[in-house]
XYZ file of C-alpha atoms in Angstrom:
643
model
C 0.000 0.000 0.000
C 1.374 3.420 -0.965
C 1.756 6.030 1.738
C -0.834 8.290 0.055
C -3.392 5.487 0.304
C -3.233 5.064 4.099
C -6.635 5.274 5.781
C -7.106 8.286 8.005
C -8.382 6.409 11.066
C -7.243 3.348 13.038
C -8.018 1.831 16.410
C -4.331 1.230 17.243
C -1.194 2.734 15.688
C 2.084 0.979 16.565
C 5.588 2.375 15.968
C 8.375 -0.246 16.063
C 8.416 -3.918 15.062
C 10.197 -5.491 18.044
C 8.849 -8.648 19.671
C 6.526 -6.950 22.182
C 5.119 -4.545 19.567
C 4.593 -7.386 17.066
C 2.751 -9.533 19.610
C 0.566 -6.555 20.546
C -0.208 -5.918 16.869
C -1.181 -9.560 16.287
C -3.367 -9.625 19.407
C -5.297 -6.482 18.428
C -5.721 -7.464 14.797
C -6.932 -10.944 15.777
C -9.871 -9.540 17.772
C -10.943 -7.173 14.989
C -9.114 -3.939 15.791
C -7.872 -1.790 12.908
C -4.070 -1.762 13.214
C -1.424 0.368 11.503
C 2.084 -0.979 12.199
C 5.033 1.145 11.026
C 8.794 1.242 11.540
C 11.416 3.819 10.597
C 13.894 1.083 9.745
C 14.154 -0.849 6.494
C 13.909 -4.210 8.295
C 11.621 -5.920 10.784
C 12.160 -6.722 14.473
C 14.298 -3.690 15.519
C 16.897 -4.902 18.064
C 15.376 -8.404 17.825
C 16.347 -8.635 14.145
C 18.400 -11.258 12.306
C 20.734 -10.272 9.468
C 22.610 -11.993 6.710
C 26.368 -11.495 7.003
C 26.226 -8.779 4.355
C 23.235 -7.174 6.026
C 25.029 -7.178 9.373
C 28.035 -5.406 7.821
C 25.688 -2.700 6.542
C 24.089 -2.426 9.991
C 27.582 -2.025 11.528
C 28.468 0.652 9.012
C 25.293 2.590 9.786
C 26.034 2.561 13.515
C 29.643 3.621 13.013
C 28.597 6.610 10.954
C 27.717 9.743 12.869
C 24.024 10.353 12.312
C 23.052 13.979 11.967
C 19.970 14.901 14.013
C 17.028 15.791 11.830
C 15.353 19.133 12.285
C 11.818 18.806 13.603
C 9.268 20.016 11.076
C 6.544 22.412 12.113
C 3.222 20.584 11.987
C 1.244 23.230 13.871
C -0.906 23.807 10.785
C -2.548 20.413 11.409
C -3.564 21.286 14.966
C -7.210 21.642 15.837
C -8.616 23.681 18.685
C -7.639 22.332 22.110
C -4.718 20.250 20.793
C -0.959 20.373 21.294
C 2.002 18.698 19.604
C 4.217 16.089 21.264
C 7.302 15.325 19.153
C 8.934 11.888 19.166
C 12.671 11.227 19.100
C 14.294 11.331 15.654
C 16.972 8.747 16.410
C 17.160 5.304 18.008
C 20.971 5.068 17.930
C 21.325 5.339 21.719
C 20.271 1.703 22.220
C 23.458 0.381 20.517
C 26.980 1.489 21.443
C 30.665 0.443 21.471
C 30.503 -1.421 18.156
C 33.827 -3.152 17.403
C 34.622 -5.630 14.611
C 37.646 -7.942 14.258
C 38.579 -10.332 11.465
C 41.104 -13.066 12.331
C 41.134 -14.860 8.993
C 42.735 -14.029 5.663
C 40.863 -11.745 3.320
C 41.732 -13.967 0.346
C 42.252 -17.711 0.073
C 45.962 -17.519 -0.648
C 46.847 -15.155 2.179
C 47.839 -16.201 5.678
C 45.405 -15.433 8.514
C 46.065 -12.041 10.079
C 44.311 -9.641 12.348
C 42.206 -7.232 10.322
C 40.324 -4.940 12.675
C 38.565 -3.065 9.876
C 37.564 -5.441 7.068
C 35.976 -3.819 4.018
C 32.272 -3.149 4.439
C 31.456 -2.872 0.733
C 30.451 -6.421 -0.021
C 28.781 -7.027 -3.364
C 27.425 -5.047 -6.257
C 23.876 -6.149 -5.551
C 22.246 -4.199 -2.687
C 22.090 -5.704 0.791
C 18.344 -5.124 0.816
C 18.051 -7.899 -1.751
C 19.892 -10.240 0.621
C 17.470 -9.420 3.386
C 14.529 -9.957 1.032
C 15.572 -13.562 0.497
C 15.547 -14.343 4.212
C 13.000 -11.943 5.638
C 10.250 -12.548 3.085
C 10.143 -8.927 1.976
C 8.911 -8.278 -1.556
C 11.587 -7.795 -4.200
C 9.621 -4.909 -5.661
C 9.492 -2.686 -2.609
C 10.279 0.960 -3.387
C 12.996 3.125 -1.899
C 10.509 4.969 0.264
C 8.038 2.324 1.376
C 7.805 -1.260 2.587
C 5.788 -3.865 0.621
C 2.125 -4.337 1.269
C 2.295 -7.076 3.883
C -1.458 -7.505 3.776
C -1.332 -8.768 0.190
C 1.813 -10.819 0.828
C 0.466 -12.663 3.837
C -3.002 -13.184 2.399
C -1.388 -15.016 -0.484
C 0.668 -16.948 2.100
C -2.507 -18.609 3.355
C -3.560 -19.540 -0.187
C -0.301 -21.187 -1.201
C 2.321 -22.986 0.861
C 4.840 -22.115 -1.805
C 4.765 -18.479 -0.682
C 6.122 -19.498 2.732
C 9.073 -21.395 1.296
C 9.815 -19.330 -1.788
C 12.739 -17.535 -0.184
C 15.534 -20.126 -0.206
C 14.156 -23.500 -1.328
C 17.164 -24.330 -3.431
C 19.633 -23.135 -0.805
C 17.873 -25.098 1.906
C 18.030 -28.256 -0.172
C 21.651 -27.631 -0.995
C 22.629 -27.195 2.650
C 20.831 -30.394 3.649
C 22.578 -32.288 0.857
C 25.931 -30.880 1.935
C 25.335 -31.911 5.540
C 24.367 -35.456 4.507
C 27.396 -35.693 2.277
C 29.698 -34.544 5.094
C 28.287 -37.222 7.399
C 28.329 -40.149 4.928
C 31.475 -39.430 2.932
C 34.805 -38.907 4.599
C 36.141 -36.746 1.767
C 32.987 -35.805 -0.104
C 33.271 -32.767 -2.391
C 29.839 -31.399 -1.381
C 27.272 -30.103 -3.860
C 27.927 -27.977 -6.887
C 27.010 -24.816 -5.016
C 29.635 -25.328 -2.323
C 33.034 -23.782 -2.808
C 35.934 -26.300 -2.836
C 37.590 -24.791 0.216
C 34.383 -25.082 2.242
C 33.960 -28.738 1.367
C 37.599 -29.459 2.209
C 37.252 -27.706 5.552
C 34.527 -30.170 6.515
C 36.195 -33.344 5.294
C 39.963 -33.050 5.541
C 41.664 -33.713 8.879
C 43.877 -30.634 8.402
C 41.117 -28.339 7.246
C 41.862 -25.228 5.252
C 40.987 -21.997 7.018
C 37.897 -20.246 5.672
C 38.716 -16.796 4.280
C 36.873 -13.523 4.716
C 36.078 -13.599 0.990
C 34.269 -16.917 1.508
C 32.236 -15.493 4.393
C 31.150 -12.656 2.113
C 30.421 -14.985 -0.798
C 28.306 -17.265 1.407
C 26.885 -14.336 3.361
C 23.274 -15.163 2.565
C 23.607 -18.481 4.408
C 24.044 -16.586 7.683
C 21.180 -15.368 9.883
C 22.838 -13.491 12.733
C 20.699 -12.345 15.664
C 21.281 -9.040 17.416
C 19.931 -10.529 20.634
C 20.721 -14.030 21.891
C 17.903 -15.928 23.587
C 16.445 -19.416 23.764
C 12.848 -20.575 24.042
C 11.939 -22.482 27.217
C 9.750 -25.389 26.114
C 7.186 -24.472 28.787
C 7.862 -20.754 28.687
C 5.393 -17.998 27.901
C 6.514 -17.611 24.281
C 6.087 -21.291 23.383
C 2.707 -21.360 25.130
C 1.637 -18.283 23.141
C 2.867 -19.736 19.843
C 0.782 -22.869 20.456
C -2.284 -21.026 21.713
C -2.384 -18.496 18.868
C -1.477 -21.054 16.176
C 1.381 -18.776 15.101
C 3.785 -21.719 15.429
C 2.769 -22.804 11.909
C 4.811 -19.916 10.476
C 8.169 -21.161 11.821
C 10.260 -24.278 12.410
C 12.243 -25.132 15.518
C 15.182 -27.225 16.621
C 16.067 -28.720 19.984
C 19.025 -27.386 21.889
C 20.776 -30.730 22.062
C 23.128 -30.244 25.011
C 24.005 -28.034 27.977
C 27.712 -27.321 28.435
C 29.715 -25.503 31.084
C 33.238 -24.076 31.282
C 35.115 -25.355 34.323
C 38.805 -25.654 35.220
C 39.814 -24.544 31.723
C 37.777 -27.171 29.877
C 34.273 -27.484 28.439
C 32.132 -30.239 29.999
C 28.645 -31.512 29.270
C 26.116 -30.973 32.056
C 23.912 -33.974 32.953
C 20.463 -32.490 33.463
C 17.901 -35.084 32.368
C 17.544 -38.493 34.037
C 19.112 -40.195 31.033
C 22.052 -37.780 31.042
C 22.666 -38.275 34.754
C 22.894 -42.056 34.559
C 24.954 -41.965 31.336
C 27.415 -39.387 32.679
C 31.037 -40.409 33.143
C 31.862 -37.218 35.036
C 29.867 -38.197 38.126
C 30.431 -41.069 40.525
C 27.586 -43.388 41.482
C 27.179 -41.544 44.801
C 27.030 -38.162 43.047
C 24.405 -39.459 40.623
C 22.199 -40.582 43.512
C 22.637 -37.297 45.346
C 21.821 -35.276 42.219
C 18.668 -37.279 41.416
C 17.530 -37.079 45.040
C 18.036 -33.303 45.081
C 16.299 -32.692 41.739
C 13.318 -34.743 42.902
C 13.064 -33.017 46.289
C 13.349 -29.439 45.023
C 10.273 -29.723 42.787
C 8.043 -29.143 45.813
C 8.505 -26.334 48.315
C 9.293 -27.510 51.839
C 9.726 -25.861 55.234
C 13.444 -26.598 55.053
C 13.711 -24.608 51.841
C 11.689 -21.720 53.271
C 14.128 -21.492 56.170
C 16.801 -20.403 53.648
C 14.742 -17.562 52.156
C 16.937 -14.493 51.799
C 20.124 -16.527 52.195
C 22.459 -17.354 49.276
C 21.502 -20.301 47.093
C 25.097 -21.555 47.250
C 24.786 -21.850 51.042
C 21.645 -23.964 50.609
C 23.430 -26.249 48.121
C 26.413 -26.664 50.465
C 24.135 -27.661 53.348
C 22.550 -30.328 51.117
C 25.934 -32.146 51.206
C 26.442 -31.743 47.479
C 30.034 -31.803 46.265
C 31.789 -29.152 44.188
C 30.837 -30.858 40.917
C 27.124 -30.884 41.665
C 27.137 -27.384 43.154
C 28.725 -26.026 39.977
C 26.232 -27.778 37.683
C 23.200 -26.757 39.752
C 24.251 -23.167 40.364
C 25.642 -22.153 36.971
C 24.066 -24.512 34.428
C 20.641 -25.509 35.760
C 19.511 -22.573 37.901
C 21.861 -20.242 35.953
C 22.184 -17.818 38.864
C 25.064 -16.287 40.810
C 26.435 -17.388 44.165
C 24.706 -14.474 45.913
C 21.257 -15.158 44.457
C 18.645 -15.709 47.210
C 17.659 -19.330 47.727
C 13.997 -18.766 46.786
C 15.042 -17.363 43.385
C 17.555 -20.138 42.812
C 14.989 -22.827 43.588
C 12.387 -21.147 41.342
C 14.876 -21.104 38.455
C 15.787 -24.744 39.099
C 12.112 -25.795 39.086
C 11.443 -23.897 35.858
C 14.402 -25.622 34.210
C 13.225 -29.063 35.352
C 9.604 -28.503 34.292
C 10.774 -27.702 30.765
C 12.790 -30.922 30.451
C 11.375 -33.682 28.298
C 8.655 -31.772 26.478
C 10.551 -31.713 23.183
C 13.916 -33.250 24.062
C 16.545 -33.822 26.727
C 17.088 -30.094 27.309
C 14.538 -27.396 28.197
C 15.265 -25.213 25.153
C 14.187 -24.714 21.555
C 15.697 -22.480 18.887
C 13.880 -21.205 15.771
C 15.351 -22.196 12.409
C 16.668 -19.079 10.571
C 17.177 -17.237 13.868
C 15.207 -15.389 16.521
C 14.320 -12.590 14.118
C 11.717 -14.942 12.651
C 9.546 -14.793 15.787
C 8.492 -11.088 15.597
C 7.829 -11.571 11.879
C 5.575 -14.558 12.609
C 3.339 -12.336 14.735
C 3.473 -9.628 12.044
C 2.178 -12.217 9.572
C -0.729 -13.022 11.858
C -1.549 -9.313 12.203
C -1.442 -8.794 8.431
C -3.618 -11.845 7.744
C -6.355 -10.320 9.932
C -6.207 -6.906 8.284
C -3.228 -5.090 9.813
C -1.410 -2.628 7.521
C 2.411 -2.547 7.479
C 4.828 0.180 6.381
C 8.604 -0.004 6.732
C 10.795 3.084 6.236
C 7.784 5.038 7.446
C 7.473 6.774 10.778
C 5.345 8.738 13.189
C 6.857 12.170 13.804
C 4.573 13.561 16.490
C 1.382 13.052 18.456
C -1.632 15.356 18.626
C -2.736 15.494 22.255
C -5.997 16.795 23.652
C -5.121 19.362 26.329
C -8.210 18.686 28.439
C -8.156 14.869 28.553
C -4.399 14.299 28.048
C -5.172 11.668 25.422
C -3.555 11.170 22.027
C -6.221 11.953 19.409
C -4.122 11.473 16.288
C -0.590 11.061 14.950
C 1.282 12.754 12.115
C 3.346 10.417 9.950
C 6.544 11.129 8.018
C 4.509 12.212 4.993
C 2.595 14.793 6.994
C -0.667 12.844 7.025
C -2.913 13.187 10.058
C -4.105 9.748 11.212
C -6.679 9.482 13.981
C -6.273 6.672 16.503
C -7.718 5.520 19.808
C -4.429 4.150 21.174
C -0.738 4.503 20.339
C 1.986 1.921 21.128
C 5.624 2.956 20.681
C 9.078 1.422 21.047
C 10.967 3.117 23.871
C 13.878 4.278 21.669
C 11.480 6.637 19.865
C 10.502 8.379 23.108
C 12.677 11.225 24.347
C 14.725 10.540 27.475
C 13.000 13.415 29.272
C 9.592 11.741 28.905
C 10.254 8.108 29.873
C 11.029 6.678 33.275
C 13.927 4.235 33.358
C 16.074 2.607 36.027
C 19.016 4.670 37.243
C 21.725 4.164 36.217
C 20.790 2.820 32.767
C 21.651 -0.872 32.408
C 23.308 -2.368 29.340
C 23.941 -5.840 27.907
C 27.314 -6.832 26.478
C 27.098 -8.889 23.285
C 29.596 -10.721 21.129
C 28.967 -12.626 17.894
C 31.635 -15.060 16.680
C 31.993 -17.061 13.479
C 34.221 -20.050 14.275
C 35.531 -23.028 12.332
C 34.535 -25.723 14.832
C 32.569 -26.693 17.915
C 33.694 -26.074 21.488
C 33.139 -29.741 22.347
C 33.548 -32.340 19.620
C 31.051 -35.190 19.504
C 29.909 -37.955 17.185
C 27.433 -35.521 15.587
C 28.414 -32.251 13.935
C 24.843 -30.903 14.240
C 24.858 -29.974 17.914
C 23.047 -26.882 19.182
C 24.651 -26.033 22.520
C 23.883 -23.805 25.469
C 27.124 -22.975 27.333
C 27.369 -21.381 30.785
C 30.591 -19.642 31.761
C 30.953 -18.679 35.461
C 32.838 -15.459 36.276
C 36.448 -16.068 35.252
C 37.699 -13.598 37.869
C 36.377 -11.555 40.771
C 34.194 -8.727 39.530
C 33.636 -10.312 36.122
C 30.088 -11.150 34.991
C 28.805 -14.652 34.260
C 28.453 -15.274 30.525
C 25.777 -17.204 28.656
C 26.856 -18.624 25.317
C 24.815 -20.231 22.520
C 26.628 -22.212 19.816
C 24.635 -22.800 16.610
C 25.458 -25.326 13.896
C 24.666 -25.014 10.149
C 21.457 -27.073 10.414
C 19.830 -24.137 12.231
C 20.236 -22.192 8.942
C 22.154 -19.466 10.757
C 25.648 -20.110 9.336
C 27.365 -21.605 6.315
C 28.559 -25.251 6.295
C 31.943 -25.644 7.913
C 31.347 -22.874 10.452
C 29.571 -22.340 13.767
C 27.829 -19.188 14.967
C 28.479 -18.362 18.631
C 26.567 -15.753 20.658
C 27.884 -14.451 24.003
C 25.796 -12.335 26.396
C 26.336 -10.875 29.861
C 25.355 -7.888 31.962
C 27.675 -4.990 31.177
C 30.406 -4.014 33.598
C 32.287 -2.069 30.900
C 32.303 -2.144 27.119
C 31.350 -5.395 25.402
C 34.958 -5.926 24.312
C 36.234 -5.467 27.874
C 33.598 -7.827 29.299
C 33.716 -10.631 26.740
C 37.111 -10.672 25.013
C 38.781 -12.409 28.029
C 36.255 -15.256 27.701
C 36.777 -15.457 23.935
C 40.560 -15.547 24.395
C 40.341 -18.385 26.941
C 37.879 -20.591 25.076
C 38.792 -20.000 21.428
C 41.908 -19.617 19.353
C 42.705 -15.990 18.488
C 46.016 -14.136 17.950
C 45.904 -13.243 21.660
C 45.274 -16.805 22.888
C 47.848 -19.058 24.499
C 47.862 -22.849 24.589
C 44.599 -23.090 22.633
C 45.791 -25.368 19.828
C 42.821 -27.727 20.232
C 40.211 -24.981 20.433
C 38.146 -23.751 17.477
C 39.508 -20.675 15.698
C 37.605 -17.400 15.582
C 37.284 -16.262 11.971
C 35.322 -13.049 12.570
C 33.810 -11.393 15.625
C 31.619 -8.445 16.571
C 31.285 -6.747 19.965
C 28.604 -4.216 20.941
C 26.554 -3.018 23.892
C 22.768 -2.940 23.867
C 20.415 -1.160 26.253
C 18.770 -3.570 28.728
C 15.010 -3.373 28.180
C 14.243 -4.574 31.714
C 15.327 -1.164 33.003
C 12.198 0.520 31.610
C 9.584 1.236 34.274
C 6.017 0.109 33.543
C 4.342 3.284 34.807
C 5.236 6.906 35.436
C 6.080 8.137 31.919
C 5.332 11.766 30.995
C 3.056 10.718 28.135
C -0.665 10.840 27.257
C -2.808 8.287 29.070
C -3.501 6.222 25.923
C 0.168 5.951 24.873
C 1.974 2.728 25.819
C 5.729 2.131 25.720
C 7.404 -1.184 24.808
C 10.985 -1.849 25.848
C 13.697 -3.557 23.835
C 15.322 -6.925 24.617
C 16.277 -7.645 28.216
C 19.272 -9.601 29.501
C 17.347 -12.771 30.390
C 17.740 -16.025 28.501
C 13.997 -16.415 27.854
C 11.279 -14.171 26.423
C 9.092 -13.768 29.502
C 9.699 -10.018 29.854
C 8.534 -9.140 26.324
C 5.488 -11.450 26.342
C 4.403 -10.241 29.785
C 4.730 -6.638 28.611
C 2.682 -7.262 25.449
C -0.110 -8.993 27.375
C -0.179 -6.187 29.959
C -0.671 -3.535 27.249
C -3.411 -5.578 25.584
C -5.292 -6.114 28.849
C -5.145 -2.400 29.694
C -6.806 -1.502 26.401
C -9.188 -4.470 25.935
C -9.595 -6.139 29.351
C -12.642 -8.172 28.252
C -10.993 -9.737 25.175
C -8.957 -12.939 24.969
C -5.245 -12.349 24.376
C -4.180 -13.876 21.024
C -6.985 -16.432 20.536
C -6.230 -19.282 18.108
C -6.220 -18.399 14.431
C -8.170 -20.837 12.249
C -6.304 -23.204 9.985
C -6.650 -22.304 6.277
C -8.505 -25.550 5.546
C -11.057 -24.758 8.271
C -12.099 -21.392 6.823
C -15.593 -21.458 5.272
C -16.103 -18.798 2.610
C -19.493 -17.315 1.653
C -21.420 -19.706 -0.579
C -19.482 -22.801 0.492
C -21.865 -23.707 3.323
C -25.102 -25.045 1.770
C -28.045 -26.345 3.763
C -30.217 -29.382 3.000
C -33.028 -31.348 4.563
C -30.530 -33.686 6.139
C -28.563 -30.848 7.703
C -30.077 -31.407 11.142
C -28.891 -35.020 11.300
C -25.385 -33.974 10.239
C -25.276 -31.255 12.891
C -26.370 -33.722 15.560
C -23.611 -36.105 14.545
C -21.063 -33.264 14.593
C -22.083 -32.335 18.141
C -21.493 -35.900 19.317
C -18.030 -35.961 17.777
C -17.191 -32.381 18.769
C -15.284 -33.162 21.935
C -13.132 -35.753 20.153
C -12.306 -33.301 17.349
C -11.407 -30.550 19.812
C -9.102 -32.925 21.677
C -7.491 -33.951 18.383
C -6.969 -30.295 17.392
C -5.264 -29.553 20.702
C -2.912 -32.504 20.195
C -2.112 -31.330 16.658
C -1.318 -27.812 17.898
C 1.023 -29.285 20.496
C 2.742 -31.373 17.817
C 3.023 -28.406 15.413
C 5.802 -27.031 17.597
C 7.644 -30.350 17.678
C 11.169 -29.462 16.516
C 13.264 -31.299 14.004
C 15.689 -33.867 15.312
């Protein structure tokens, strides 16, 4: 839809396409509200986005360039009597800082690997936007000023399954063939699309180092997330995906193992019953103690309550658990610090244990093609039910009624006045003087690595690993690490994509480079000959969305603010925030009710009546409960990840 064709009135206008905003948009559209969803950026999901390698280089370049503040235009001519203007922020650059890039591989195949702190950012002659179109399902015909009409795109998605898989069907097939070839043939050359050096790196014992030129050439095989999270199998996001039937728009993989860094080595953490009894790291006595503890902590007891307010580590020590078990329970199962209160540690342990076994031996799932797919899945649902989408389009200011302190309308970047009943906005578009945040502002340190191997070799090269790294020194933060293999469609064959996250104590490089140096091979590493090599890495800091207060903003009463990603491993913060906004506006409506399956939709004229209709209806009523039970089971299975 062209900007000039936008309707002049909506029930809800939403600025920003992050996870919380996208869930809110889907929820409103599903219950019949008229939704306009816009974003100033040229891509979906804001700080929740996933990029191809080439797209990420463009994103880095944009953040390294000094953005000139835009002059606020005078829209007073659109004011009506009793109204005043409230301008929004022109820039969202404050949420990302301290961006640093390092390349530790050769720029060409024939060169030796050297440190290249500033690799070239001009990648290919074809625009990066085309790369993003192939992964993000954005129309190839979108103009320079506007996003494609998502309503048309997603309506056609329901009519044809080919529309969902049109992006990379050949590439997907090629990658699967390459993976099968690497498993069945010791020195297989791979498919025709694979470069010789990539195939050799997978098959030869002394593998050839992948060059920067190869990373650029295969850049569209990468889907690199700005934020690193996992989906708890019984967490709020998975429950919402099943309930709303949005899970049909994505595919998922199990996180296959939990690892931890201890005494200079990477070890696998036994967390399920099968893992505990198969573990060679634990003695028979330790296995019994661990199983007894995991069973007892599922229910709250008076003994546990006596430790409320005391450190969780103290509680574990008093349970007569050895150092091995204390480390696993504290850092890899509860994933808390030594000073965490016992009640919080036990709650985290219970949540971890409840999520075990639903889809695999670990509590976690990961979406194929990256986390950036999840906000887009909810955008699809919104568009299917009538929501209108515009990228590279913004809301410049709000028109506020002086008497009621309510937003009556918004003015978009084209100067069009659009009336609305409610306005939802991403926090980065609200001026610092008008929003209430925690003091001092909290940040997350992030690192993204492309490596040439896994941290812990195993019989399978398709492991998806969650790695916990305790503080390596006093005053250092604990680090959560996620290692993704090529079968997640986030990296090219022969490489692994590694995400590191921690609470910021300094810049991302200061917080995370010591961990990278210890666990991987870089020019600064020592005695890391058996560790995987880092080919390319990115460090940056991101604002912690959990620091945004829920209430107390200096904004109109019908304006609601959504925060960016928080530092937690799961998605509870964003989903809880989206549901809270929905309930404030429509307290009587169900939040994200199930969307019908395409085959269940009855169009006008398809439902014909006959004299025998009554008998058929009676039979349907008798079988109704069985069908409903079957539908619930199918929805549960729709989220079943690939092995």
